[in-house]
Amino acid sequence: MPDDTLFTLSGVTFGYEKTTQVLRGIDLTIPKGKITALIGPNGCGKTTVFALLTKIYKPRTGSILFEGKDLAQIGRREYARRVAAVHQYNTVPDDLTVRRLVSMGRTAYQSEVFSRASQEDRDAVDRALALTHTEAFAEREVKELSGGQMQRVWLALALAQTHETLLLDEITTYLDVHYQYEILDLIRSLNRECGTTVLMVLHDINQTMRYADNVVMMKEGAVLAAGETQSVITQELLQQTYGIRAEIADVQGKKICIFD
Amino acid sequence: MTKKKFPAALKVTLAFVVTAALLVVFMLLAANIGGIKVSFVQMLRGLFVEYDEDVAIIVQLRFPRIFVAILGGMAMAVAGVITQAVMKSPLADPGIIGITAGSQFVAVLVTAFAPALGYLSPLFSFAGGMLAFVIVYALSWKGGLSPVRLILVGIAVDALFTGLSTAFNQMTGGSYSGAASIVESNISLKDWEDVLTLAIYVAVGAVGCLFCLKKCNLLGLSDRLACSLGVNVARTRLEVSVVAVFLASAATAVVGSIGFLGLIVPHIARLIVGNDHKKLIPYSALLGALFFLVADTVGRWIAYPYEIGVNIIMSIVGGPLFIILLLRSKKYA
């Protein structure tokens, strides 16, 4: 069983200020090769879990293991070659071209001082641009892109970095329905074909039920429930977490969630 | 796409060529302003063919000043670009946030107490600059940087060190002319030794810049993003700052504190060549040299035979420009 676990969080607490605590003791395992959705109301600590998993912050107490190894002991560059992330808010110089931005996904593979791209780097960038259908505007500057195009560029940047593990924070937020499903389909096909482990923050319960193998439900800095999607998302739990009444129905063999 | 890309590359090349040409023109003009005037041909003959007394005087008196202006302008402008990358704020400038005041104070002390140190004085200024930088950084950085906080802390640090330099200068009756020239940022008495000192430190700084180009570009990304790309953001920031403070201090030790240069030159350079530091840093160096030389030359020429100090010119031109930049961009709000 431990072989299937990618991340193990035990007793993780964290706060941005000394007096506050955003995470109040998180115990969690994220399985390898699966799509895990992290859901919960705004301000429940999802993004903070992400910041800890991308080594931006260190937990105040408790430990995070990556393949059984303490995250703090893994070098940043080594880690970046195995785990890529798309954050919720990003800023870049607005005259950067898409291709140059996506090429920055290769940072952990290159010298820290000079950026001579190897053939492998160029191939990875081309592949990432093709997968996310962003080649058409690869030479454009990021300021010319729409929110939806930009979101795909962020995914391309992560894919140029690695296909192994993706941490995605609200990747569908700025997208219209068409692109939301397109990007989620893409993520699922990566998961099925390349065995990519995906941990993503989602807001939409129906998307969660459709795409996630596992769900972690958070509320107020703690994990409320975790496990297989089917068993975690129940009417009672939705009521408990979001304070809304919802019905889970079977339509053509697919579960959907209908809100009152 | 290629249709669009080509003019952009052309624009950058053109910017480099035009700026370099202007720099040469102003070097010749600057060499010819003053009591002695020589023709261009006479200058070339005097330089390369045979001894000419007038040309020799110009070489002894005016050339060092020109080269000090060029090297100092380069160092200040590049220090500005890098400080802006580190602080993630286009308002950061080693002059405005007190770094140069810190190095200036130490430079004044060294010039007064140990003038024999000569070549080493920029190293001491560097220590002063680092001290000021650490104070400003520590007080204005809280997970991110609020530009308002940066400017406020910068003003305080700048006032403190500028005050200390002036107080020291007045306590000693302003009799240490070397110290006074740094306080007043007067470059009229610079000689070839100053040029050599500055050239050595600027060369070292230039090598440092080569190591910074990629790092500065990575610092242009938001911290979280850079972090997940495998960049140690805190360490990168520190490494790059050392180069910025080094260049600012070297310039300050020889030239004194020149306000606004490190702010305005990078800003204009960004408009012309964009935010890629591989172009921005070299271009800012060139443009900084031109700005400084023009400011100094105008100061010498406008009220001849009286002179207006280059930092005065920079303040008069820089102050309003700074306000325009503030009003123009919503980023500073």
XYZ file of C-alpha atoms in Angstrom:
593
model
C 0.000 0.000 0.000
C 2.672 2.615 0.817
C 3.980 2.171 -2.734
C 0.834 3.736 -4.098
C 1.126 6.825 -1.933
C 2.719 9.940 -3.344
C 2.143 12.478 -0.578
C 1.634 11.745 3.079
C 0.720 14.630 5.352
C 0.576 13.964 9.046
C -0.420 16.443 11.715
C 0.374 19.412 9.459
C -0.376 22.804 10.938
C 0.407 26.157 9.396
C -0.328 29.837 9.851
C 0.836 32.940 7.985
C 1.016 34.996 11.172
C 2.177 33.757 14.535
C -1.228 34.131 16.128
C -3.355 32.567 13.426
C -3.676 29.012 12.302
C -4.875 28.335 8.771
C -4.336 24.587 8.891
C -5.247 22.794 12.080
C -3.646 19.377 11.861
C -4.018 17.867 8.407
C -3.677 14.100 7.968
C -3.872 13.080 4.381
C -2.534 10.687 1.799
C -2.573 11.409 -1.906
C -2.383 8.257 -4.031
C -0.085 7.921 -7.013
C -1.491 7.832 -10.518
C -4.932 9.062 -9.515
C -6.848 12.291 -9.886
C -7.576 13.692 -6.481
C -9.822 16.705 -6.091
C -9.412 19.035 -3.160
C -12.687 20.753 -2.437
C -14.139 22.891 0.278
C -15.536 26.344 0.927
C -13.498 29.512 0.333
C -10.877 30.093 2.966
C -10.769 26.470 4.099
C -7.012 26.204 3.489
C -6.891 24.511 0.083
C -4.489 27.016 -1.405
C -2.337 26.827 1.724
C -2.056 23.054 1.323
C -0.862 23.794 -2.194
C 1.710 26.272 -0.996
C 3.067 23.642 1.389
C 3.157 20.953 -1.303
C 5.061 23.263 -3.665
C 7.614 24.008 -0.960
C 6.714 27.701 -0.821
C 6.132 27.426 2.920
C 7.176 24.866 5.472
C 4.612 23.372 7.840
C 4.711 24.796 11.337
C 4.388 21.341 12.841
C 3.860 17.903 11.387
C 5.473 16.375 8.342
C 4.956 16.079 4.633
C 6.433 13.059 2.897
C 6.937 12.716 -0.842
C 7.314 9.043 -1.717
C 8.149 8.438 1.919
C 10.887 11.099 1.925
C 10.659 14.260 3.973
C 9.791 17.090 1.604
C 12.202 19.435 3.361
C 15.079 17.088 2.468
C 14.353 17.116 -1.257
C 16.191 19.739 -3.291
C 14.034 22.354 -4.934
C 15.278 21.659 -8.444
C 15.019 17.903 -8.078
C 11.491 18.326 -6.776
C 10.531 20.677 -9.606
C 11.481 17.991 -12.139
C 8.873 15.692 -10.614
C 6.101 17.993 -9.447
C 4.681 20.927 -11.407
C 2.078 23.376 -10.200
C -0.379 25.859 -11.615
C -1.153 28.519 -9.058
C -4.260 30.557 -8.793
C -2.718 33.968 -9.301
C 0.380 34.512 -11.350
C 2.152 37.545 -12.641
C 4.657 37.702 -15.449
C 6.152 40.558 -17.453
C 3.471 41.301 -20.035
C 5.835 41.411 -22.990
C 6.931 37.817 -22.518
C 5.968 35.547 -25.418
C 4.030 32.365 -24.724
C 6.870 30.209 -25.970
C 9.399 31.940 -23.736
C 7.110 31.640 -20.756
C 6.506 27.932 -21.382
C 10.259 27.459 -21.847
C 10.704 28.696 -18.304
C 9.111 25.416 -17.270
C 12.511 23.905 -18.102
C 14.312 25.992 -15.489
C 14.996 23.037 -13.217
C 16.690 21.152 -16.082
C 19.029 23.960 -17.089
C 22.007 25.733 -15.622
C 21.036 28.336 -13.068
C 23.045 30.981 -14.843
C 22.638 30.424 -18.577
C 19.567 29.229 -20.390
C 20.883 27.120 -23.225
C 17.989 24.873 -24.155
C 18.801 21.253 -24.991
C 16.936 19.352 -27.692
C 15.041 17.653 -24.883
C 13.990 21.046 -23.508
C 12.755 22.209 -26.895
C 10.841 18.971 -27.446
C 9.190 19.228 -24.035
C 8.102 22.795 -24.783
C 6.728 21.872 -28.213
C 4.882 18.911 -26.730
C 3.372 21.054 -23.964
C 2.255 23.695 -26.470
C 0.693 21.035 -28.707
C -1.103 19.249 -25.861
C -2.719 22.439 -24.607
C -3.512 23.741 -28.121
C -1.507 26.877 -27.503
C 0.917 26.594 -30.456
C -1.250 28.906 -32.525
C -0.323 31.835 -30.319
C 3.079 30.636 -29.138
C 4.830 33.735 -30.488
C 2.323 36.192 -29.073
C 2.949 38.252 -25.969
C 1.015 37.214 -22.893
C -0.712 40.593 -22.606
C -2.574 39.832 -25.843
C -4.177 36.650 -24.503
C -7.629 36.146 -23.052
C -8.100 34.686 -19.583
C -8.960 31.314 -21.068
C -5.937 31.230 -23.356
C -3.742 32.285 -20.472
C -5.025 29.458 -18.313
C -4.015 26.944 -20.976
C -0.609 28.584 -21.163
C -0.175 28.044 -17.421
C -0.985 24.385 -17.912
C 1.496 24.239 -20.805
C 4.134 25.739 -18.530
C 3.491 23.020 -15.953
C 3.532 20.276 -18.585
C 6.838 21.512 -19.995
C 8.159 21.028 -16.483
C 6.940 17.477 -15.904
C 4.154 15.021 -16.677
C 4.663 13.119 -13.480
C 2.688 15.081 -10.907
C 0.487 18.114 -11.424
C -0.839 20.345 -8.687
C -3.576 22.529 -10.135
C -5.208 25.316 -8.176
C -8.572 26.260 -9.694
C -7.432 25.705 -13.219
C -10.944 26.046 -14.651
C -11.788 29.348 -13.000
C -11.348 31.715 -15.917
C -12.574 29.333 -18.588
C -15.905 29.124 -20.298
C -17.736 25.788 -20.070
C -16.274 24.517 -23.316
C -12.683 25.052 -22.225
C -13.402 23.908 -18.690
C -14.347 20.485 -19.958
C -11.652 20.499 -22.596
C -8.944 21.166 -20.044
C -10.355 18.633 -17.603
C -10.559 16.047 -20.395
C -6.953 16.788 -21.228
C -5.954 16.355 -17.597
C -7.811 13.074 -17.430
C -6.196 11.767 -20.602
C -2.768 12.700 -19.229
C -3.653 10.777 -16.107
C -4.837 7.731 -18.044
C -2.064 7.710 -20.649
C 1.001 8.970 -18.815
C 0.011 7.953 -15.312
C 0.165 11.588 -14.205
C -0.803 12.058 -10.589
C -3.134 15.033 -10.346
C -4.135 16.955 -7.282
C -6.475 19.771 -8.120
C -8.553 22.306 -6.318
C -12.022 22.404 -7.805
C -15.158 24.334 -6.954
C -17.653 22.543 -9.105
C -19.123 19.452 -7.439
C -20.274 17.989 -10.752
C -16.820 18.357 -12.283
C -15.414 16.729 -9.205
C -17.748 13.775 -9.480
C -17.042 13.407 -13.150
C -13.262 13.692 -13.152
C -11.870 12.859 -9.735
C -11.028 9.355 -8.572
C -10.639 10.582 -5.038
C -11.861 13.569 -3.114
C -10.507 15.421 -0.142
C -13.117 17.624 1.487
C -11.727 20.418 3.643
C -13.373 22.843 5.985
C -11.864 25.429 8.325
C -8.321 24.168 8.038
C -9.073 20.504 8.572
C -9.919 17.494 6.451
C -13.580 16.650 6.801
C -13.600 13.557 4.653
C -11.313 11.845 2.170
C -11.613 8.813 -0.017
C -13.172 7.615 -3.237
C -15.367 10.204 -4.871
C -18.496 8.062 -4.839
C -18.345 7.432 -1.123
C -17.195 10.902 -0.019
C -19.650 13.133 -1.850
C -22.940 12.620 -0.136
C -25.896 14.859 0.457
C -25.119 14.953 4.161
C -21.526 16.014 3.624
C -22.451 18.770 1.180
C -24.961 20.049 3.684
C -22.329 19.915 6.397
C -19.581 21.642 4.399
C -21.346 24.203 2.320
C -24.617 24.490 4.220
C -26.633 23.822 1.078
C -29.216 21.224 0.304
C -28.378 19.112 -2.698
C -29.534 15.927 -4.255
C -27.278 13.423 -5.914
C -29.005 11.784 -8.805
C -28.196 9.072 -11.279
C -28.632 10.217 -14.834
C -27.705 7.774 -17.569
C -25.360 5.964 -15.246
C -23.548 9.161 -14.232
C -23.894 10.769 -10.859
C -24.822 14.389 -10.889
C -25.460 16.842 -8.140
C -28.555 18.991 -8.234
C -28.814 21.950 -5.894
C -32.085 23.015 -4.394
C 4.103 35.900 -36.638
C 7.502 36.355 -38.247
C 6.184 39.529 -39.752
C 5.652 40.862 -36.275
C 8.812 39.528 -34.739
C 11.214 41.017 -37.235
C 10.494 44.704 -36.575
C 10.766 44.100 -32.828
C 14.276 42.700 -33.203
C 15.081 45.506 -35.610
C 13.809 48.079 -33.161
C 16.091 46.735 -30.440
C 19.127 46.708 -32.739
C 18.314 50.202 -33.917
C 17.962 51.411 -30.327
C 21.415 50.072 -29.491
C 23.014 51.613 -32.581
C 21.379 55.032 -32.190
C 22.162 55.245 -28.478
C 25.770 54.232 -29.056
C 26.103 56.806 -31.824
C 24.655 59.532 -29.615
C 27.077 58.557 -26.889
C 30.031 59.023 -29.239
C 28.683 62.387 -30.405
C 28.299 63.612 -26.848
C 31.765 62.372 -25.918
C 33.192 64.566 -28.669
C 31.007 67.504 -27.677
C 31.908 67.126 -24.006
C 35.595 67.027 -24.864
C 35.242 70.329 -26.637
C 33.339 72.394 -24.075
C 35.441 74.738 -21.983
C 38.222 77.276 -22.253
C 40.174 75.330 -24.865
C 38.564 74.343 -28.102
C 40.107 72.123 -30.716
C 38.820 70.942 -34.052
C 37.927 67.309 -34.550
C 40.925 66.803 -36.812
C 43.239 68.511 -34.345
C 41.858 66.247 -31.625
C 42.546 63.098 -33.617
C 46.031 64.312 -34.584
C 46.762 65.239 -30.999
C 45.571 61.894 -29.765
C 47.155 59.556 -32.240
C 49.713 61.360 -34.370
C 51.753 63.988 -32.591
C 51.831 65.839 -29.279
C 49.555 68.844 -29.096
C 49.504 70.920 -25.933
C 45.782 71.759 -26.104
C 44.827 68.190 -26.769
C 47.057 67.024 -23.934
C 45.294 69.349 -21.515
C 41.921 68.100 -22.698
C 43.081 64.506 -22.256
C 44.322 65.274 -18.766
C 41.334 67.285 -17.572
C 38.252 66.517 -19.596
C 38.653 62.896 -20.644
C 38.694 61.483 -17.120
C 35.500 63.339 -16.382
C 33.860 61.971 -19.512
C 34.853 58.404 -18.716
C 33.813 58.731 -15.087
C 30.423 59.975 -16.288
C 30.066 57.071 -18.708
C 31.128 54.385 -16.245
C 29.155 55.919 -13.392
C 26.039 56.237 -15.538
C 26.327 52.612 -16.623
C 26.740 51.352 -13.094
C 23.877 53.438 -11.687
C 21.421 52.516 -14.435
C 22.168 48.796 -14.248
C 22.013 48.870 -10.456
C 18.562 50.426 -10.900
C 17.344 47.687 -13.263
C 18.519 44.940 -10.933
C 17.118 46.600 -7.812
C 13.770 46.830 -9.574
C 13.892 43.132 -10.399
C 14.752 42.237 -6.803
C 12.157 44.485 -5.217
C 9.558 43.702 -7.915
C 8.819 47.369 -8.073
C 9.571 49.758 -10.913
C 9.922 52.447 -8.241
C 12.960 50.905 -6.636
C 16.142 52.808 -7.305
C 19.332 52.576 -5.298
C 19.252 56.363 -4.906
C 15.657 56.705 -3.769
C 15.680 53.813 -1.323
C 18.850 54.871 0.455
C 21.420 52.375 -0.833
C 23.617 55.054 -2.367
C 23.284 57.215 0.747
C 24.644 54.282 2.777
C 27.584 53.778 0.461
C 28.126 57.507 0.208
C 28.420 57.849 3.963
C 31.054 55.150 4.158
C 32.829 56.613 1.140
C 32.977 59.973 2.888
C 34.431 58.398 6.019
C 37.028 56.471 4.036
C 38.003 59.485 1.946
C 38.412 61.581 5.095
C 40.247 59.119 7.321
C 42.045 56.832 4.941
C 42.454 58.586 1.599
C 45.374 56.299 0.866
C 42.974 53.402 0.402
C 42.126 54.792 -3.031
C 41.301 51.729 -5.096
C 39.749 49.974 -2.123
C 37.315 52.695 -1.143
C 34.503 51.260 -3.314
C 34.756 48.057 -1.296
C 34.016 49.971 1.893
C 31.175 51.812 0.197
C 29.865 48.412 -0.790
C 29.641 47.496 2.888
C 27.729 50.726 3.576
C 25.421 50.073 0.630
C 24.739 46.506 1.782
C 23.941 47.799 5.262
C 21.391 50.270 3.884
C 19.988 47.617 1.560
C 19.523 45.091 4.350
C 17.750 47.683 6.496
C 15.389 48.710 3.700
C 14.739 45.146 2.594
C 14.112 43.836 6.084
C 11.742 46.651 6.962
C 9.767 46.784 3.743
C 9.532 43.114 2.832
C 6.631 41.227 4.303
C 5.962 38.204 2.160
C 5.733 40.663 -0.678
C 6.636 44.224 -1.149
C 4.353 47.144 -0.706
C 5.720 49.975 -2.835
C 4.512 52.553 -0.328
C 6.353 50.857 2.488
C 9.457 50.580 0.353
C 9.459 54.262 -0.484
C 8.757 55.328 3.108
C 11.484 53.168 4.603
C 13.779 54.208 1.757
C 13.204 57.887 2.444
C 14.006 57.382 6.122
C 17.182 55.417 5.448
C 18.225 57.865 2.752
C 17.643 60.832 5.066
C 19.619 59.209 7.862
C 22.716 58.442 5.812
C 22.604 61.658 3.792
C 22.339 63.552 7.080
C 25.281 61.679 8.532
C 27.422 62.420 5.460
C 26.560 66.109 5.503
C 27.021 66.377 9.263
C 30.432 64.802 8.979
C 31.369 67.079 6.127
C 30.319 70.174 8.077
C 31.972 69.030 11.308
C 35.268 68.914 9.499
C 34.695 72.342 7.995
C 34.345 70.792 4.568
C 38.123 70.852 4.417
C 38.467 67.327 3.118
C 37.872 68.263 -0.429
C 37.707 64.649 -1.495
C 34.897 63.959 0.939
C 33.109 67.148 -0.021
C 33.276 66.232 -3.691
C 31.508 62.964 -2.920
C 28.868 64.671 -0.822
C 28.241 67.186 -3.576
C 28.588 64.571 -6.291
C 31.036 66.826 -8.070
C 32.924 65.052 -10.827
C 34.837 68.037 -12.155
C 38.103 67.094 -10.474
C 38.250 63.448 -11.473
C 41.533 62.158 -12.821
C 42.690 59.061 -14.657
C 43.172 57.248 -11.366
C 39.464 57.614 -10.630
C 38.653 56.324 -14.090
C 40.818 53.274 -13.488
C 39.278 52.590 -10.068
C 35.782 52.885 -11.420
C 36.612 50.837 -14.517
C 37.901 47.955 -12.422
C 34.804 47.825 -10.254
C 32.417 48.291 -13.138
C 34.172 45.450 -14.972
C 33.749 43.186 -11.949
C 30.118 44.284 -11.706
C 29.620 43.558 -15.406
C 30.816 39.992 -14.884
C 28.372 39.774 -11.978
C 25.622 40.985 -14.306
C 26.265 38.104 -16.695
C 25.328 35.776 -13.875
C 22.205 37.802 -13.152
C 20.492 37.975 -16.525
C 18.546 34.740 -16.232
C 17.977 35.172 -12.515
C 16.457 38.619 -13.022
C 14.094 37.178 -15.631
C 13.023 34.454 -13.221
C 12.441 37.053 -10.501
C 10.019 38.709 -12.929
C 7.649 35.798 -12.326
C 5.509 35.767 -9.223
C 7.346 34.200 -6.304
C 5.063 31.174 -6.080
C 5.510 30.416 -9.730
C 9.287 30.790 -9.616
C 9.313 28.610 -6.538
C 7.433 25.759 -8.164
C 9.733 26.004 -11.196
C 12.551 25.009 -8.858
C 14.014 28.448 -8.154
C 15.213 29.241 -4.659
C 13.673 32.679 -4.735
C 15.149 34.039 -1.511
C 18.684 32.999 -2.462
C 18.338 34.278 -6.017
C 17.101 37.591 -4.719
C 20.079 37.924 -2.414
C 22.649 36.975 -5.086
C 21.233 39.450 -7.538
C 21.001 42.229 -4.951
C 24.678 41.865 -4.145
C 25.513 42.742 -7.754
C 23.150 45.728 -7.714
C 24.523 47.099 -4.465
C 28.081 46.492 -5.668
C 27.550 48.542 -8.824
C 25.662 51.305 -7.039
C 28.355 51.508 -4.368
C 31.226 51.531 -6.832
C 29.626 54.415 -8.692
C 28.824 56.254 -5.484
C 32.330 55.858 -4.079
C 33.789 57.650 -7.075
C 30.964 59.847 -8.332
C 28.773 60.423 -5.297
C 25.069 59.911 -5.120
C 23.151 60.671 -8.286
C 19.408 60.610 -7.798
C 16.848 59.340 -10.294
C 19.324 57.947 -12.816
C 18.707 54.379 -11.683
C 14.979 54.946 -11.901
C 14.428 56.873 -15.093
C 16.949 55.221 -17.365
C 15.639 51.666 -16.757
C 12.099 52.899 -17.192
C 12.811 54.415 -20.579
C 14.895 51.386 -21.508
C 11.941 49.096 -20.699
C 9.733 51.093 -23.039
C 12.266 50.693 -25.825
C 13.666 47.157 -25.501
C 11.132 45.424 -23.224
C 11.514 43.535 -19.983
C 13.890 40.770 -21.039
C 16.960 41.426 -18.909
C 19.247 39.985 -21.565
C 18.495 43.106 -23.593
C 17.383 45.413 -20.813
C 20.600 45.293 -18.783
C 23.023 46.019 -21.643
C 20.736 48.667 -23.075
C 20.277 50.372 -19.721
C 24.051 50.473 -19.343
C 24.366 52.256 -22.662
C 21.475 54.610 -22.014
C 22.696 55.321 -18.472
C 26.094 56.325 -19.825
C 24.434 58.635 -22.346
C 22.112 60.218 -19.753
C 24.847 60.873 -17.269
C 27.196 62.288 -19.860
C 24.502 64.530 -21.319
C 23.490 65.767 -17.862
C 27.086 66.526 -16.964
C 27.803 68.193 -20.276
C 24.675 70.336 -20.096
C 25.636 71.340 -16.559
C 29.039 72.491 -17.792
C 27.715 74.279 -20.828
C 24.460 75.965 -19.814
C 25.905 78.670 -17.547
C 29.528 78.617 -18.724
C 31.943 79.499 -17.115
C 29.922 78.445 -14.083
C 29.002 74.835 -13.641
C 25.879 73.124 -12.447
C 26.566 69.793 -10.749
C 25.371 66.699 -12.527
C 23.241 65.589 -9.594
C 21.488 68.966 -9.638
C 20.672 68.520 -13.321
C 19.470 64.979 -12.669
C 17.249 66.206 -9.839
C 15.719 69.001 -11.874
C 15.006 66.706 -14.807
C 14.416 63.587 -12.758
C 11.918 64.963 -10.236
C 9.232 65.880 -12.764
C 9.900 62.731 -14.809
C 9.454 60.676 -11.666
C 6.056 62.262 -11.075
C 5.055 61.625 -14.681
C 6.015 57.981 -14.290
C 3.965 57.794 -11.102
C 0.905 59.260 -12.767
C 1.263 57.207 -15.908
C 1.294 53.771 -14.390
C -1.409 52.143 -12.303
C 1.123 49.609 -11.118
C 2.440 52.035 -8.518
C -0.913 52.728 -6.919
